[in-house]
Short mmCIF file of C-alpha atoms in Angstrom, two decimals:
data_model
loop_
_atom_site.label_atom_id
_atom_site.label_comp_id
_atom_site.label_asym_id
_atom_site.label_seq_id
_atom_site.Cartn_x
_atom_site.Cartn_y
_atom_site.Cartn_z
CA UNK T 672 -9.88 -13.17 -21.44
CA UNK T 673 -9.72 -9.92 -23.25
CA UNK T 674 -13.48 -9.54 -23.09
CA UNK T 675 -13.44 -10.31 -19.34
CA UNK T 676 -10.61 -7.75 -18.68
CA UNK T 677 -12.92 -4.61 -20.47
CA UNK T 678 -15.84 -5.59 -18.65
CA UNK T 679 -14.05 -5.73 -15.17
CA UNK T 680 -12.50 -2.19 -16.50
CA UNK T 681 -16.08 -0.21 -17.44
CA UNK T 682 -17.30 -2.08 -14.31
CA UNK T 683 -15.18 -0.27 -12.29
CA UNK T 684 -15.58 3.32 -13.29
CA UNK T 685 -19.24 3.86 -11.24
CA UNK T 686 -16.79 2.45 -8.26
CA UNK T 687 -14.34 5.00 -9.08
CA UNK T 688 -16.87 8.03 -9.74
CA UNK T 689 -18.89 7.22 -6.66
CA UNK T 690 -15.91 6.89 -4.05
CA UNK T 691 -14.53 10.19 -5.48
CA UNK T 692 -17.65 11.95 -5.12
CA UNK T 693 -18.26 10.62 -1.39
CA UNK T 694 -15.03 11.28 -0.22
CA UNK T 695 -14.90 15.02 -1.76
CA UNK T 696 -18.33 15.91 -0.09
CA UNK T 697 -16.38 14.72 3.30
CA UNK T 698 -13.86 17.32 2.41
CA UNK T 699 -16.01 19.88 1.35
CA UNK T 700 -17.98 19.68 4.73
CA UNK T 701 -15.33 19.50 6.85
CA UNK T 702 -14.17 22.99 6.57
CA UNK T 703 -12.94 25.80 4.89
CA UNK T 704 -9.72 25.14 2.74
CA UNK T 705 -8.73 29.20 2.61
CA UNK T 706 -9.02 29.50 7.06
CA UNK T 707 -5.15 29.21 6.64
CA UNK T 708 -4.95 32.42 4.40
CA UNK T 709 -7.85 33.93 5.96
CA UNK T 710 -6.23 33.64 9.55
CA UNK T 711 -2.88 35.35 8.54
CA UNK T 712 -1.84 38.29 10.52
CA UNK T 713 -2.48 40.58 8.65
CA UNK T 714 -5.40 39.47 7.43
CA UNK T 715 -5.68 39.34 3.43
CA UNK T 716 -7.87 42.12 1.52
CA UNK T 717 -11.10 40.85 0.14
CA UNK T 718 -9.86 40.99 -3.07
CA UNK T 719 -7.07 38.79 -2.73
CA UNK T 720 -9.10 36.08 -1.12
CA UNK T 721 -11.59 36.34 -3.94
CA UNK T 722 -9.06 35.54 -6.28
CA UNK T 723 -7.57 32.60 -4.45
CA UNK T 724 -11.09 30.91 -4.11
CA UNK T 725 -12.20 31.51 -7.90
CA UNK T 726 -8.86 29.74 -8.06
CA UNK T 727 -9.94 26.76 -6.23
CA UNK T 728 -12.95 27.05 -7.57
CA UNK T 729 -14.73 27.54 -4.16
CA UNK T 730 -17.15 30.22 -5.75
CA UNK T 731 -19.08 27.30 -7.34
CA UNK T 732 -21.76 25.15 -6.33
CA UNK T 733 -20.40 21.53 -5.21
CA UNK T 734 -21.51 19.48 -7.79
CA UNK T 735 -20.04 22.28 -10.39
CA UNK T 736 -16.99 22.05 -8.44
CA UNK T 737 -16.82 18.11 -8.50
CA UNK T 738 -17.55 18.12 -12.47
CA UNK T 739 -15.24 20.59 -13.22
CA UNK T 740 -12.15 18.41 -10.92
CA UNK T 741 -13.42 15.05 -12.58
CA UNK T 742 -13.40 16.65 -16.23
CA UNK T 743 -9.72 18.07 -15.38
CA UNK T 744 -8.73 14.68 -14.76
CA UNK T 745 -9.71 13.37 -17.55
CA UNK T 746 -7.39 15.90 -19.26
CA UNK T 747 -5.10 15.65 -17.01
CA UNK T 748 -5.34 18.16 -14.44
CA UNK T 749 -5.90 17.44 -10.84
CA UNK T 750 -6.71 20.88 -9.79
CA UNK T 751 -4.74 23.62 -8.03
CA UNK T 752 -2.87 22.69 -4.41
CA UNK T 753 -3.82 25.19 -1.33
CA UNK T 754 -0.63 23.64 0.20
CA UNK T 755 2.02 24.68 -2.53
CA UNK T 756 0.08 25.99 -5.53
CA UNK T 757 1.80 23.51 -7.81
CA UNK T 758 0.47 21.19 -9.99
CA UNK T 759 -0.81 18.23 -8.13
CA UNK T 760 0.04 15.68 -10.60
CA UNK T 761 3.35 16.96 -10.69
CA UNK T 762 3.66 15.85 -7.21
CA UNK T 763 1.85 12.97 -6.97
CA UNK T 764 4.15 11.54 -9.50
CA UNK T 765 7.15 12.54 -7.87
CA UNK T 766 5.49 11.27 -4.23
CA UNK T 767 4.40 8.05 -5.85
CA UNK T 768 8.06 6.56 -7.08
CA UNK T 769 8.64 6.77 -2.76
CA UNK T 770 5.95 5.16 -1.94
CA UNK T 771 5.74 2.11 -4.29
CA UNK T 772 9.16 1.25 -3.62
CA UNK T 773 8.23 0.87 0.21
CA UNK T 774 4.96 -0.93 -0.56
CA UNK T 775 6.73 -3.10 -3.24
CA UNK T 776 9.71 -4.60 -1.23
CA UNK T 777 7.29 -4.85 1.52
CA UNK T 778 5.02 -6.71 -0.48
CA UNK T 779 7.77 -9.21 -1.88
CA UNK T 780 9.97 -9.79 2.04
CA UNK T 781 5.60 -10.45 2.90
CA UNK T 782 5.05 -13.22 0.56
CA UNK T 783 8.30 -14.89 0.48
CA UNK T 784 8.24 -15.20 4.31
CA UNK T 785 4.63 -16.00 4.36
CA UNK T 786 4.37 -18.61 1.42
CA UNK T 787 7.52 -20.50 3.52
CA UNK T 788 5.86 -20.31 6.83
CA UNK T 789 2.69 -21.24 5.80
CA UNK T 790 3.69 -24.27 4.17
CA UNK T 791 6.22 -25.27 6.79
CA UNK T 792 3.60 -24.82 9.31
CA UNK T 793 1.41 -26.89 7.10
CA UNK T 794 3.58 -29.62 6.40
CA UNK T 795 4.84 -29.55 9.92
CA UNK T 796 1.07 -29.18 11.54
CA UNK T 797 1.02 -29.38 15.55
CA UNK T 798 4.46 -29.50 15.56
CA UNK T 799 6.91 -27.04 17.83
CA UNK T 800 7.89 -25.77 14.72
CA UNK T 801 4.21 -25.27 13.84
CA UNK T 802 3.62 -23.21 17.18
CA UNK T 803 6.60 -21.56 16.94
CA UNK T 804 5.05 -19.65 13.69
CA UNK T 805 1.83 -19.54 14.89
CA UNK T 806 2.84 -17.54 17.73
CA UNK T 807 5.04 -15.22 15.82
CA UNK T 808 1.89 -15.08 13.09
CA UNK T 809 -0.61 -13.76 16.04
CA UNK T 810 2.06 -11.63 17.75
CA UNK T 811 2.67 -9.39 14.52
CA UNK T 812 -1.35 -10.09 13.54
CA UNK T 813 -2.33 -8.58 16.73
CA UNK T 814 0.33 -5.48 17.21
CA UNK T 815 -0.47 -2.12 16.11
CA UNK T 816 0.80 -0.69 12.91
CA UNK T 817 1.80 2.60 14.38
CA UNK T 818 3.32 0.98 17.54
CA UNK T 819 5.34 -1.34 15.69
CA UNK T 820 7.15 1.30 13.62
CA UNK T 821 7.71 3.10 15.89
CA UNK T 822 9.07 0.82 18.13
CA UNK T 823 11.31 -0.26 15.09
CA UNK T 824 12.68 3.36 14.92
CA UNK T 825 13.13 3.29 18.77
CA UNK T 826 15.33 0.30 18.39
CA UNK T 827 17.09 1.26 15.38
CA UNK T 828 18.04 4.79 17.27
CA UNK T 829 19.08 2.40 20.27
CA UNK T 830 21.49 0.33 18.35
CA UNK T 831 22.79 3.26 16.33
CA UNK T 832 23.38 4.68 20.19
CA UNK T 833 24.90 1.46 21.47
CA UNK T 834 27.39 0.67 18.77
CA UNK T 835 27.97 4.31 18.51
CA UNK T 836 27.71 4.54 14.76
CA UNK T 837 24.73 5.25 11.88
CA UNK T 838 23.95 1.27 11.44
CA UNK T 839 20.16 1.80 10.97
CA UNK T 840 18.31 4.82 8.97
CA UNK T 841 15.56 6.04 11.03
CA UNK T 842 14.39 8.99 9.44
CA UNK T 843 14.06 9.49 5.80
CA UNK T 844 14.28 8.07 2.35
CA UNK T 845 17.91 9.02 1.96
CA UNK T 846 20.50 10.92 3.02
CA UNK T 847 21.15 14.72 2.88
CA UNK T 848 24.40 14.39 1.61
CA UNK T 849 25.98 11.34 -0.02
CA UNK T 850 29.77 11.67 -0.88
CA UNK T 851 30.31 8.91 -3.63
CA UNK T 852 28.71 7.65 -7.03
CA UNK T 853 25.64 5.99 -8.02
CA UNK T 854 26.97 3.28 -5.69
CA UNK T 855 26.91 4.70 -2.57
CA UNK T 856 23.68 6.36 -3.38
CA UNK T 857 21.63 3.10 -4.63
CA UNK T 858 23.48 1.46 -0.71
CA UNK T 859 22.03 4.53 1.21
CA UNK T 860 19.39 4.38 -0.24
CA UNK T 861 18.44 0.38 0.59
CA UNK T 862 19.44 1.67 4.08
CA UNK T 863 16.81 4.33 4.54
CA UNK T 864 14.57 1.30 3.28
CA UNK T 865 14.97 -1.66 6.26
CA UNK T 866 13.64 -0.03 9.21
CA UNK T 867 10.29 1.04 7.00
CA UNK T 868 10.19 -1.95 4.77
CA UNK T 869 10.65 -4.41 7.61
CA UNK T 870 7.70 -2.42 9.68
CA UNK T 871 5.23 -2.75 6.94
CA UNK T 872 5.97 -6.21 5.63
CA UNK T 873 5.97 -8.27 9.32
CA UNK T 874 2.27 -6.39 9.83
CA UNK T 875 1.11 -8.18 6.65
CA UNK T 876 3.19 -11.20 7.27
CA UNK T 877 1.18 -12.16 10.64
CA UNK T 878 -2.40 -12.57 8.09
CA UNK T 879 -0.80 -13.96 5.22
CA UNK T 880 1.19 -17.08 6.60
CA UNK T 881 -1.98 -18.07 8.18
CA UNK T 882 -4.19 -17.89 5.11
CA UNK T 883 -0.95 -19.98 3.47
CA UNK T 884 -1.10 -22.15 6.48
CA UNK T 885 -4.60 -22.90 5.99
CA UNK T 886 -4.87 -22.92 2.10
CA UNK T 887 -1.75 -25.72 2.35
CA UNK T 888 -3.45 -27.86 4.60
CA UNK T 889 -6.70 -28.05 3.07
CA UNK T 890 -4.88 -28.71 -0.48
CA UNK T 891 -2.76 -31.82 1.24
CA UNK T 892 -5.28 -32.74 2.21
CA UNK T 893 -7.60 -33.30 -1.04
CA UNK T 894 -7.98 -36.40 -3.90
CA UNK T 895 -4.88 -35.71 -6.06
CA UNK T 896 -2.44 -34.83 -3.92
CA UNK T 897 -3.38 -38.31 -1.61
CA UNK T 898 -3.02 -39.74 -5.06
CA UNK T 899 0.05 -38.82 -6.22
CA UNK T 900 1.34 -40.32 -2.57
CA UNK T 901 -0.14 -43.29 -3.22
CA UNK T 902 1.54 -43.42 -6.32
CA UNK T 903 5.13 -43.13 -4.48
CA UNK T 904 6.45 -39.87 -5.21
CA UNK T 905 7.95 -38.32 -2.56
CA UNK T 906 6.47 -35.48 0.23
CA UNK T 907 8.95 -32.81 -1.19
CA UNK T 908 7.77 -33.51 -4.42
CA UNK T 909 4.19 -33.68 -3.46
CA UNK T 910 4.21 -30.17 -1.81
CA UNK T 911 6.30 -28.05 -3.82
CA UNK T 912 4.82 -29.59 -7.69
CA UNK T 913 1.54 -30.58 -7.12
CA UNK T 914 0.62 -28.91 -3.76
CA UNK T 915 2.36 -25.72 -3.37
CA UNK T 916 1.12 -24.25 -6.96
CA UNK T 917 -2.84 -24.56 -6.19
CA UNK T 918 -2.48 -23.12 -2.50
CA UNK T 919 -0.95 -19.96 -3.57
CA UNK T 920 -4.45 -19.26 -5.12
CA UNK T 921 -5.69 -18.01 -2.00
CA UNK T 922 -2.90 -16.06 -1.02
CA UNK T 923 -3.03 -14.11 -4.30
CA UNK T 924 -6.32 -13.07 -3.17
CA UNK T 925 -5.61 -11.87 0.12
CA UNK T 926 -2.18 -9.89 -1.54
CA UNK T 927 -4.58 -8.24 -4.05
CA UNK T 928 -7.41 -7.55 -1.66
CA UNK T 929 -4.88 -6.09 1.13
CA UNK T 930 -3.17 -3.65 -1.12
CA UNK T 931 -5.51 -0.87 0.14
CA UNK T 932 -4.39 -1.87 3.58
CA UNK T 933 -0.73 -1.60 2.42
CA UNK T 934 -1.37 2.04 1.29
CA UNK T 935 -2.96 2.79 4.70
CA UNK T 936 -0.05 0.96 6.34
CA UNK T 937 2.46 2.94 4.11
CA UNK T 938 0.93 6.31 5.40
CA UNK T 939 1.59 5.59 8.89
CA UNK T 940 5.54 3.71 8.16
CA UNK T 941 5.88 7.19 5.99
CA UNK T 942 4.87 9.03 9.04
CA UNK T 943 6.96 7.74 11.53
CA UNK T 944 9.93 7.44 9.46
CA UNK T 945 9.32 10.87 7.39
CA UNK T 946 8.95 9.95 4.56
CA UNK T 947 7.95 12.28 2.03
CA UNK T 948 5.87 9.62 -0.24
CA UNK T 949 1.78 9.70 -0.64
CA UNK T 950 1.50 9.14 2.94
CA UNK T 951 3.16 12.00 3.68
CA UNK T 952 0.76 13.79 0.99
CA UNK T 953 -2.26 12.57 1.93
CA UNK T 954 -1.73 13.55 5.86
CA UNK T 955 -0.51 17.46 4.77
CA UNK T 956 -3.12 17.43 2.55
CA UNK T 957 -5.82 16.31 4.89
CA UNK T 958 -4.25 18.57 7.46
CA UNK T 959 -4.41 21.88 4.78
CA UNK T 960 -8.35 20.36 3.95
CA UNK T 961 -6.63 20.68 0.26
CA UNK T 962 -9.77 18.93 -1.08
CA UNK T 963 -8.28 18.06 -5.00
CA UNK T 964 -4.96 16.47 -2.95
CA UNK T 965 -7.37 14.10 -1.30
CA UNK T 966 -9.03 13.53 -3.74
CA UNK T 967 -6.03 12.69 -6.56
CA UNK T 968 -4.62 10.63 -3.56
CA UNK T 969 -7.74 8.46 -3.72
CA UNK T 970 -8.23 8.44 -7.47
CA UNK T 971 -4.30 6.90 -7.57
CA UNK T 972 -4.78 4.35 -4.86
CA UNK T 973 -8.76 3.55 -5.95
CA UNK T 974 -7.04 2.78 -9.50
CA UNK T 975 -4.19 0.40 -7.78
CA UNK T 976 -6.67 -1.55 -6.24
CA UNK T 977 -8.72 -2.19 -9.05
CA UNK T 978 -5.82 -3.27 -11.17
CA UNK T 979 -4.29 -5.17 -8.68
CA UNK T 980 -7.34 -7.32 -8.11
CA UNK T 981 -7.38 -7.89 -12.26
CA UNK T 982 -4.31 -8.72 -12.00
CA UNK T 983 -4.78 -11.66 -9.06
CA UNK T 984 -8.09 -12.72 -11.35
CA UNK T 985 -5.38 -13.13 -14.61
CA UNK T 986 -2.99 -15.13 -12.76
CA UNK T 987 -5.77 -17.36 -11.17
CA UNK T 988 -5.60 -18.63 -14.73
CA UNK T 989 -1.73 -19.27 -14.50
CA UNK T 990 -1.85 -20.97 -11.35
CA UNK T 991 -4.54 -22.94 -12.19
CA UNK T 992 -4.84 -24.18 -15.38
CA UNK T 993 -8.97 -25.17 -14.47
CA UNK T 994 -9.90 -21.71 -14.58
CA UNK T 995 -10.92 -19.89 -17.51
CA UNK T 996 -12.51 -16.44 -18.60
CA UNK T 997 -15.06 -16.33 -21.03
#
């Protein structure tokens, strides 16, 4: 296992190193990061536009300038912002905290709602129950991300309207001002959190319950589990001990493999709902063509997806007590 793990690791660093480069040539090419400064009125001096691109490092040739942002890294510096001329690290860590607690309750309210209809669905197959899910599957599978939350907010404004009182957070992470103690700031907190959370996890939710849906059937469906019927024990007992344990396989898959399209969901919830997490970051940054902000953004979530899909390869092992990593 341990031997498995490193080679999975060093395997990934050419992906890491090549989707860093790619991505910072796009950046580089796509225009020039000082037009902000250089469009003030008045317009800069030379000088002081000379300093603030030896500063950024724009007086070097690309490949100098990629070395010298992937050899900062590796000390731990991810370059100078043009946005706020802070570190970027600094604020990535700060940004990422938002972020992962939106992608992580997501993530959970997902699977728990998934893993139940799926297996309901399965259990229940061709039933009205069965359709019933199905349809609710496709109709979130086939909506929009950035239609959805933002037809969440338009609802949760509506209700706050119609009961004439601030029942649903619509904009934010928090509050302003919270009179209280660590109470009242932890409850406004989950608040801020339903209209977002709820957004990104139903998206996800439509996929998932049908891979769970499918996985369950084809598992009831095989040798053991017909044998351990035959044997008397009951369906409940079938499904949730013998059945339940080897269908979740797949969907630990598709959770691992999806995370990237969690972070991509998470920019637009974060957009709509103004949220200042990564998503937030990523779209300023993009906006500002702050190259070494796009660029840590994709080092953090290129990193998250290669440890999340270890992660689903070391619990294949857990679920399944067949597999093993030499």
């Amino acid at each position: 296992m341990l031997n498995y793990t490193i080679r999975r690791l060093l395997v990934s660093i050419p992906v890491i190193v090549a989707s860093t480069f790619i991505v910072f040539l796009l950046v580089t090419l796509s225009g020039d990061p000082l037009a902000g400064l250089k469009g003030r009125n008045p317009p800069p001096s030379p000088q002081v536009v000379a300093v603030e691109a030896a500063r950024l490092h724009l007086d070097q040739p690309v490949l100098q300038r990629y070395w010298t942002w992937i050899t900062g890294v590796l000390h731990g510096d991810s370059g100078p912002s043009v946005r706020t001329n802070i570190d970027i690290g600094h604020e990535i860590v700060t940004r990422l905290g938002v972020t992962l607690r939106l992608i992580a309750v997501a993530v959970v309210l997902a699977l728990l709602l998934a893993v139940f209809v799926g297996v309901v669905s399965a259990v229940k197959q061709y039933s009205g129950i069965d359709y019933g899910f199905t349809f609710a599957a496709f109709l979130f599978l086939s909506m929009p991300s950035f239609w959805f939350a933002v037809l969440l907010k338009q609802a949760g404004i509506s209700l706050n309207n119609l009961l004439g009182d601030q029942v649903l957070s619509t904009i934010g992470e928090r509050s302003v001002v919270v009179e209280g103690g660590t109470w009242a700031h932890l409850t406004d907190a989950a608040g801020h959190m339903v209209l977002p959370t709820i957004s990104l996890a139903l998206i996800s939710f439509g996929a998932w319950s049908r891979f769970q849906r499918a996985s369950m059937l084809d598992v009831l469906n095989s040798d053991y589990v017909l044998f351990a019927r035959a044997k008397g024990l009951s369906r409940r007992r079938v499904v949730i001990k013998h059945a339940l344990r080897t269908a979740l396989i797949p969907m630990v898959t598709i959770t691992a493999l999806d995370f990237a399209s969690l972070v991509s969901g998470a920019v637009i919830t974060e957009t709509v709902f103004q949220w200042r997490g990564l998503g937030d970051f990523l779209v300023s940054s993009i906006n500002q063509r702050d190259a070494y902000a796009v660029l840590a953004w994709l080092l953090v979530v290129a990193v998250a997806v290669i440890v999340f899909n270890l992660l689903a390869d070391l619990l294949y092992a857990l679920l399944d007590p067949r597999i093993r990593y030499e």
